[in-house]
PDB file of C-alpha atoms in Angstrom:
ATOM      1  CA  UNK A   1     226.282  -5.235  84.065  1.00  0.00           C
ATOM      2  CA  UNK A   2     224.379  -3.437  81.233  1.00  0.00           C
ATOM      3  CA  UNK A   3     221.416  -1.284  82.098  1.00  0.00           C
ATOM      4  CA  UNK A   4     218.037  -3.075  81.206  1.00  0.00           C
ATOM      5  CA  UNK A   5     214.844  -2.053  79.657  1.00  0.00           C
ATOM      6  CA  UNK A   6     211.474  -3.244  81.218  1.00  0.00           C
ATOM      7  CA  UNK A   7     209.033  -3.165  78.451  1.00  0.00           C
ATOM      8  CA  UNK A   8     204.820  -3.930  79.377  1.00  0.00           C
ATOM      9  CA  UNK A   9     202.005  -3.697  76.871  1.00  0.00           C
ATOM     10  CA  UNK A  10     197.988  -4.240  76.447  1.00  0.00           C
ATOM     11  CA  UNK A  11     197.868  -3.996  80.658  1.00  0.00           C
ATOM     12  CA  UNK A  12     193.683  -3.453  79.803  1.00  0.00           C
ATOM     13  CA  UNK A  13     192.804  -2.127  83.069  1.00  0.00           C
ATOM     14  CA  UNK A  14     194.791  -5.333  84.953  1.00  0.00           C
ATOM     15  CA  UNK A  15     196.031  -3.125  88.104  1.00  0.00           C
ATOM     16  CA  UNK A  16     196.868  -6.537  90.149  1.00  0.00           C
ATOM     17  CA  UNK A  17     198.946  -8.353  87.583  1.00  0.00           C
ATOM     18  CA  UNK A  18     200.627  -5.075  86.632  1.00  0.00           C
ATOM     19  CA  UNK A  19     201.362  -4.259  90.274  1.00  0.00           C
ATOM     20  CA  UNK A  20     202.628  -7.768  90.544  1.00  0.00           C
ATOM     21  CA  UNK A  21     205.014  -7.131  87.894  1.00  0.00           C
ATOM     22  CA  UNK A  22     206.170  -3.762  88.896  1.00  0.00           C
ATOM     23  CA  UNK A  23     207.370  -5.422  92.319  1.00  0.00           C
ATOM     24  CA  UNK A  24     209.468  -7.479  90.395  1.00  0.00           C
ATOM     25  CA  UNK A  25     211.812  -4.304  88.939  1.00  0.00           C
ATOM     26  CA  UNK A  26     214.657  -2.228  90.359  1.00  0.00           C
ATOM     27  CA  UNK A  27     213.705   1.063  91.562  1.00  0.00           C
ATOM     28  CA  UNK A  28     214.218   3.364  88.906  1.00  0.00           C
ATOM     29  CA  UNK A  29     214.840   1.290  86.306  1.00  0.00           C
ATOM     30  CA  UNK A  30     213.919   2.413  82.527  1.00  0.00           C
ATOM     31  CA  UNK A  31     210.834   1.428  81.601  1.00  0.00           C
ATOM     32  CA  UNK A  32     208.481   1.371  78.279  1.00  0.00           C
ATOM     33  CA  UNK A  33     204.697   0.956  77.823  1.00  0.00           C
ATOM     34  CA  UNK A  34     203.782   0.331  74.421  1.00  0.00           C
ATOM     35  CA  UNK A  35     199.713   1.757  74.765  1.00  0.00           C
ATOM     36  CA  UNK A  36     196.448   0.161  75.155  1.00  0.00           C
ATOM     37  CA  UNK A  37     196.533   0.585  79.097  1.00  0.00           C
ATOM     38  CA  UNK A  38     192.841   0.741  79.349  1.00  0.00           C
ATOM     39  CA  UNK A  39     189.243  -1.247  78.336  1.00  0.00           C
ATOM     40  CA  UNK A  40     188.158  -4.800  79.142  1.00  0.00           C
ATOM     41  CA  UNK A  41     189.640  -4.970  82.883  1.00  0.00           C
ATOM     42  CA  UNK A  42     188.087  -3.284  85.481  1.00  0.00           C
ATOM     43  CA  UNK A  43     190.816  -0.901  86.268  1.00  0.00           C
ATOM     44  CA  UNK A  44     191.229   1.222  83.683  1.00  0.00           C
ATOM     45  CA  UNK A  45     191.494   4.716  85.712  1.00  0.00           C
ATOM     46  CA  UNK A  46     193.748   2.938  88.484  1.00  0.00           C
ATOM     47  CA  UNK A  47     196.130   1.538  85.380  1.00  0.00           C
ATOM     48  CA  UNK A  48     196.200   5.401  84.226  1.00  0.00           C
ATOM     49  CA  UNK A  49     197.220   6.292  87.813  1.00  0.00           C
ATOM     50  CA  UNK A  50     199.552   4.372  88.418  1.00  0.00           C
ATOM     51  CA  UNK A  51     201.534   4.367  84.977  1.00  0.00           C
ATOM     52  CA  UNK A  52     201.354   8.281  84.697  1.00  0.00           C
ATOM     53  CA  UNK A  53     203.422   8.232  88.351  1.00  0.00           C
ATOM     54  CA  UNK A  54     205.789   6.392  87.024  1.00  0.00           C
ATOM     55  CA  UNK A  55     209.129   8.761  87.035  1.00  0.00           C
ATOM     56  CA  UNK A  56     211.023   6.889  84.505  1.00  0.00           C
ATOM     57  CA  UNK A  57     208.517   5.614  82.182  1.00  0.00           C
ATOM     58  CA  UNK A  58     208.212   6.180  78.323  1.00  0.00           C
ATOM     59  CA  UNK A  59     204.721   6.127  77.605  1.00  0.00           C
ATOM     60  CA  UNK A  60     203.529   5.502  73.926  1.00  0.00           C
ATOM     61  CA  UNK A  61     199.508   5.340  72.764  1.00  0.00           C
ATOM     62  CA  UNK A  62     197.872   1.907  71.915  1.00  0.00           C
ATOM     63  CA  UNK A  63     194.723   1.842  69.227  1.00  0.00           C
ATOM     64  CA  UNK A  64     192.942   1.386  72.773  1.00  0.00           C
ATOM     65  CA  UNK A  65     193.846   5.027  73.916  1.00  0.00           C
ATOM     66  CA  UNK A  66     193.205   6.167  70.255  1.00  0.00           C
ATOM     67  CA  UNK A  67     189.181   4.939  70.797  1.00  0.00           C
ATOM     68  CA  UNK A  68     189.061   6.993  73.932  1.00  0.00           C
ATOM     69  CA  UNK A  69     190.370   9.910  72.561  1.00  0.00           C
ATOM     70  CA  UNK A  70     188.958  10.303  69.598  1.00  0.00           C
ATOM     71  CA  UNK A  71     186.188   7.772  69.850  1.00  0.00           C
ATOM     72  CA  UNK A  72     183.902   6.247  67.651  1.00  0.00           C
ATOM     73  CA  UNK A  73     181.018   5.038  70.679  1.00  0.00           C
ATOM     74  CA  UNK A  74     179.857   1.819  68.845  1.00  0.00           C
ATOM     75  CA  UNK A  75     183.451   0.517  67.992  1.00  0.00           C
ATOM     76  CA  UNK A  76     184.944   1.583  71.732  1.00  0.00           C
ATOM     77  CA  UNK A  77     182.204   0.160  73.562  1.00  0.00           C
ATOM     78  CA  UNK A  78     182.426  -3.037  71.069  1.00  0.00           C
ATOM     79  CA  UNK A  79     186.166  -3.617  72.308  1.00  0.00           C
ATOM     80  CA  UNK A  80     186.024  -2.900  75.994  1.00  0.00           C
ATOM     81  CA  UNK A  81     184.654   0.668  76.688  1.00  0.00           C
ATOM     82  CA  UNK A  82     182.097  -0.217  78.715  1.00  0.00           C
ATOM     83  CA  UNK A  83     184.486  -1.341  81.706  1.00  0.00           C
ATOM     84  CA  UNK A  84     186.493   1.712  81.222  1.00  0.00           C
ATOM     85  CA  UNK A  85     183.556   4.034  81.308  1.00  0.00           C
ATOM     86  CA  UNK A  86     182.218   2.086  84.558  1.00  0.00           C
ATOM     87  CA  UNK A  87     186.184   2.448  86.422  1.00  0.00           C
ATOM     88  CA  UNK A  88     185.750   6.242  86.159  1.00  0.00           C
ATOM     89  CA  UNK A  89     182.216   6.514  88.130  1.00  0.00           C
ATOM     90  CA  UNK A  90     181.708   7.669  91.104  1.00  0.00           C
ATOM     91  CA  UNK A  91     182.263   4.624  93.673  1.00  0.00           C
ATOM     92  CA  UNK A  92     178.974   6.267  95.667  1.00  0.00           C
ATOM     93  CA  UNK A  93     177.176   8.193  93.366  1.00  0.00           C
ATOM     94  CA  UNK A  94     177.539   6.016  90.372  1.00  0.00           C
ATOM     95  CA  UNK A  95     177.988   9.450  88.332  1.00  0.00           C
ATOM     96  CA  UNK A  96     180.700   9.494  85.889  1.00  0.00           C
ATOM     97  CA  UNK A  97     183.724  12.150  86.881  1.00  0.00           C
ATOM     98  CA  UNK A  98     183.833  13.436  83.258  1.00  0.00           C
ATOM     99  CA  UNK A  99     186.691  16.113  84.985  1.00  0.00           C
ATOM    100  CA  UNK A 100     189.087  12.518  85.794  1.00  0.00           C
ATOM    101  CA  UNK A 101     188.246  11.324  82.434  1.00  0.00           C
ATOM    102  CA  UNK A 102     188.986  14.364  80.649  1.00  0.00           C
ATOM    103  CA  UNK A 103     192.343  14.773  82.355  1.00  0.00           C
ATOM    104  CA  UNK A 104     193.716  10.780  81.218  1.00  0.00           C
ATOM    105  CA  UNK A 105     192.277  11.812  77.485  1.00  0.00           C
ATOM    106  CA  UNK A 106     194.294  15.213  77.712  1.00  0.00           C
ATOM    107  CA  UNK A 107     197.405  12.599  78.264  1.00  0.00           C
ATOM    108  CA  UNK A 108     196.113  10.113  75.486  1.00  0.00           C
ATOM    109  CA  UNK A 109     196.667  12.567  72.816  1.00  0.00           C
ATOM    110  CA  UNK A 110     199.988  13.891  73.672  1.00  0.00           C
ATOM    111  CA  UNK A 111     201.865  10.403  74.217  1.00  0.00           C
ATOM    112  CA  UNK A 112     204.024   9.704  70.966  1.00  0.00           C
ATOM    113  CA  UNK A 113     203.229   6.946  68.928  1.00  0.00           C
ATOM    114  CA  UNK A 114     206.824   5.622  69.019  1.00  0.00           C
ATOM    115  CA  UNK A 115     209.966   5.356  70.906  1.00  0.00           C
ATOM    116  CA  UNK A 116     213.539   4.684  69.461  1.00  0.00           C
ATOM    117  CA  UNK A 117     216.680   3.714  71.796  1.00  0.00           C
ATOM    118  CA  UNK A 118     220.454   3.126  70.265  1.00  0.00           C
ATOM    119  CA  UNK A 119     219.240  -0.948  69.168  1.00  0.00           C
ATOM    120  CA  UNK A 120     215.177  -1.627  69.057  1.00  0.00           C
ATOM    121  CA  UNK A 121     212.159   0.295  68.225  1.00  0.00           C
ATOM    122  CA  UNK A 122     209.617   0.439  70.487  1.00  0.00           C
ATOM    123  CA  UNK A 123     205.944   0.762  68.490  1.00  0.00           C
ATOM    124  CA  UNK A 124     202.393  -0.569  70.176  1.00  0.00           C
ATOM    125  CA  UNK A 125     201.589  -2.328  66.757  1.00  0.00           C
ATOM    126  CA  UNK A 126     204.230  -2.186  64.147  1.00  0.00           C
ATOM    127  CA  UNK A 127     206.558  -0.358  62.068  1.00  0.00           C
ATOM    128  CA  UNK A 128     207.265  -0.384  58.062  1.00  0.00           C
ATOM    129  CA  UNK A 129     210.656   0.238  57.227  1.00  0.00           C
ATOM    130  CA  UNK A 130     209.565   1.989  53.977  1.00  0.00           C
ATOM    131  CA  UNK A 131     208.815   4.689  55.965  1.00  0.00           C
ATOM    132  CA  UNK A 132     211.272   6.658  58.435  1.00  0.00           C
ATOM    133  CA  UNK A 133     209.864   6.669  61.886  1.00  0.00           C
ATOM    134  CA  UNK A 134     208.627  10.192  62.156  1.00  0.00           C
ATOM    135  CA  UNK A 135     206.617   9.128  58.643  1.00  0.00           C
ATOM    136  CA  UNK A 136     204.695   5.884  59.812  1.00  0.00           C
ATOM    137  CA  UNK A 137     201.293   5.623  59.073  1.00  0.00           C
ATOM    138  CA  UNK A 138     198.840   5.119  62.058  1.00  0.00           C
ATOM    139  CA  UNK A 139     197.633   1.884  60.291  1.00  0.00           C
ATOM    140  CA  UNK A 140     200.878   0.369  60.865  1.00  0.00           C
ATOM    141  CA  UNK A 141     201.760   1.928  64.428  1.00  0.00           C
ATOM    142  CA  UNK A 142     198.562   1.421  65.941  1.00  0.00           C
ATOM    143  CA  UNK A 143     196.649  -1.463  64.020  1.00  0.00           C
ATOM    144  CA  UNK A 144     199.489  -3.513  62.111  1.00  0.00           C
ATOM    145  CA  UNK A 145     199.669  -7.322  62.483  1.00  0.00           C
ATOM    146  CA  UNK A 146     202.939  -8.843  61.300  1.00  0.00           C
ATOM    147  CA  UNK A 147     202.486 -12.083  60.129  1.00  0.00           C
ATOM    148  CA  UNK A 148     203.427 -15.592  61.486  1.00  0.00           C
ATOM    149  CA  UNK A 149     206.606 -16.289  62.424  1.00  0.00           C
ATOM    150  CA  UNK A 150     207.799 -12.902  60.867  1.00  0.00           C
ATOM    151  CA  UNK A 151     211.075 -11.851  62.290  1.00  0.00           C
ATOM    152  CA  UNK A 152     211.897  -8.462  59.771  1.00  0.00           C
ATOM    153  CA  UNK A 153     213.882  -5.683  61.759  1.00  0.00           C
ATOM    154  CA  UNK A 154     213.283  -2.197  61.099  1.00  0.00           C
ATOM    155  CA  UNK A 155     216.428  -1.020  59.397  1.00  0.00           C
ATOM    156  CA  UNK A 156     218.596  -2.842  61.490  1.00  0.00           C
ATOM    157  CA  UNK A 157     217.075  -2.000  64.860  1.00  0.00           C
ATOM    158  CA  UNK A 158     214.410  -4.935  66.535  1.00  0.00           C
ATOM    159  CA  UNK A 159     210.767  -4.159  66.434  1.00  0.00           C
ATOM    160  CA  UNK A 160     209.784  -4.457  69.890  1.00  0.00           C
ATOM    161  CA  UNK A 161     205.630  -4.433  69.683  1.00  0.00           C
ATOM    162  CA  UNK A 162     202.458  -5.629  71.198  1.00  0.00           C
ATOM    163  CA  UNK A 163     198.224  -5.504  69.855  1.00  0.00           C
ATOM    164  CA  UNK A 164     198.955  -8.719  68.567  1.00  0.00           C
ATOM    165  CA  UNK A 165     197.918 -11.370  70.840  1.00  0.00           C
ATOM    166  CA  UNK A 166     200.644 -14.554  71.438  1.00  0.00           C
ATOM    167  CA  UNK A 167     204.554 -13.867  72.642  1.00  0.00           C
ATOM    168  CA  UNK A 168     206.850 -14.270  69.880  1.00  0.00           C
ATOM    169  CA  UNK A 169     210.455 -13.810  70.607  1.00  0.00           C
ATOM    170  CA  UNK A 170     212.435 -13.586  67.246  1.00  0.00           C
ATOM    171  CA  UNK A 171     216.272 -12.301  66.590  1.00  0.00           C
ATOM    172  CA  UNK A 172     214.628  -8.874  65.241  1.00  0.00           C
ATOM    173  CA  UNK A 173     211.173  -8.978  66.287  1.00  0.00           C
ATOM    174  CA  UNK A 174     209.720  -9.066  69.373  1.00  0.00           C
ATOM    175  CA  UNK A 175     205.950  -9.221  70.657  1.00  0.00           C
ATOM    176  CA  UNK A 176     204.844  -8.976  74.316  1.00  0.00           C
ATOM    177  CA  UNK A 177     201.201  -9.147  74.134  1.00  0.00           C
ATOM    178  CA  UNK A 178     200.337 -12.152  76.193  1.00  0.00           C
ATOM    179  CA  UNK A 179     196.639 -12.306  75.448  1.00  0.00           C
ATOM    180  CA  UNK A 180     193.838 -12.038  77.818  1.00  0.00           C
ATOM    181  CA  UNK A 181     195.211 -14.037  80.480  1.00  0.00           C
ATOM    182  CA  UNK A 182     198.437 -13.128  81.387  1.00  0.00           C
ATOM    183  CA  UNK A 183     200.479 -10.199  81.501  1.00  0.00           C
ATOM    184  CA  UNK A 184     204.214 -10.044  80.770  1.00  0.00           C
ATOM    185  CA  UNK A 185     207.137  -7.953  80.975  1.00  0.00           C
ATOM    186  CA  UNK A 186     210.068  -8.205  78.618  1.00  0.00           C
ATOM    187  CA  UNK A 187     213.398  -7.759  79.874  1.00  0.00           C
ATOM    188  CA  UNK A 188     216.445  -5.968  77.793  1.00  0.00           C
ATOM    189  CA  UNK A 189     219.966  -5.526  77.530  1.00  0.00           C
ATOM    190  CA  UNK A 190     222.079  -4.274  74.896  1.00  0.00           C
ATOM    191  CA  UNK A 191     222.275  -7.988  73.454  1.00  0.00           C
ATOM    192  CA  UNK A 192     218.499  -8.222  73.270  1.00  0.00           C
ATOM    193  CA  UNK A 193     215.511  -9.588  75.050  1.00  0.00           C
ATOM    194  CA  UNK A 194     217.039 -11.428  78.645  1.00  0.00           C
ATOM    195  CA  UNK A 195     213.906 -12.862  80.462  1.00  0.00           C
ATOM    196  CA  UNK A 196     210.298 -12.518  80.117  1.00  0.00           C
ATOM    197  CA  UNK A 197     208.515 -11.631  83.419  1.00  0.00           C
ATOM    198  CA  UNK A 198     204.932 -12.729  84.064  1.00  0.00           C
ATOM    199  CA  UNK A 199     201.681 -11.981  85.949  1.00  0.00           C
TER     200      UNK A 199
END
């Protein structure tokens, strides 16, 4: 049987659904986050946790991660910061643990924007294929929203992506943000995407 690829994106501080999820893979099995672990849920710092002990995991940084590291207060607090900010308090004192914080930012800024395997991509946002990899802008990496219905590879390889909100499961393309509501986990093999797990 060919070895599978368990790919998660825009988790948003959802520790239950992405526990729920995790149950639901082999032990050791190769897995890729595409970013944006954190704002809008109420478990940011547990999300953190648990995805940095992950052994086998490939970790890349969402436009989410990119607002706590190198913020701009008005937009982060705008698109979730507030319930980040509020997961790394104190659960007695209320005081935030700026040390805790400081350590998940530290990691923020040295995951890699993108991931490449022998036959997809891996990118939170997008990829142009005017650019080689090591050349993308951030705009399209971290903020890019392919249109409609767009199924474009990048030079052969599928795009494998979330940020932008609704599944889409092309022949080149795929996107695994399931919006606000649900979480999901795409499944690969060497012929593509297999089965789409959900939370």
């Amino acid at each position: 049987m060919p070895d599978k690829t368990y790919v998660m994106t825009d988790i948003h501080g959802r520790l239950t659904e992405l526990e729920a999820l995790l149950a639901r893979i082999p032990h050791g099995a190769r897995l890729v986050f595409l970013g944006d672990y954190v704002d809008r849920g109420s478990q940011s710092r547990e999300v953190v946790a648990l995805v940095r002990s992950l052994p086998n995991a490939v970790c890349l940084r969402g436009n989410h991660e990119d607002m706590v590291a190198f913020p701009d207060p008005r937009m982060w607090m705008e698109n979730g910061g507030a319930s980040t900010l509020l997961s790394y308090r104190h659960p007695l004192t209320g005081d935030l643990e700026h040390a805790a914080l400081q350590h998940d930012i530290d990691w923020f800024r040295s995951l890699p924007r993108i991931h490449e395997d022998e036959r997809r991509v891996y990118v939170h946002a997008g990829v142009h294929p005017a650019y080689d990899l090591v050349d993308q802008p951030e705009a399209y990496t971290q903020l890019f929203r392919y249109p409609e219905g767009y199924d474009g590879s990048y030079r052969g390889k599928m795009v494998v992506h979330g940020h932008t909100p609704g599944v889409f499961q092309g022949r080149s393309r795929v996107c695994l943000d399931a919006g606000h509501k649900k979480l999901c986990c795409g499944v690969f093999d060497d012929h593509g995407l297999v089965e789409l797990l959900w939370a």
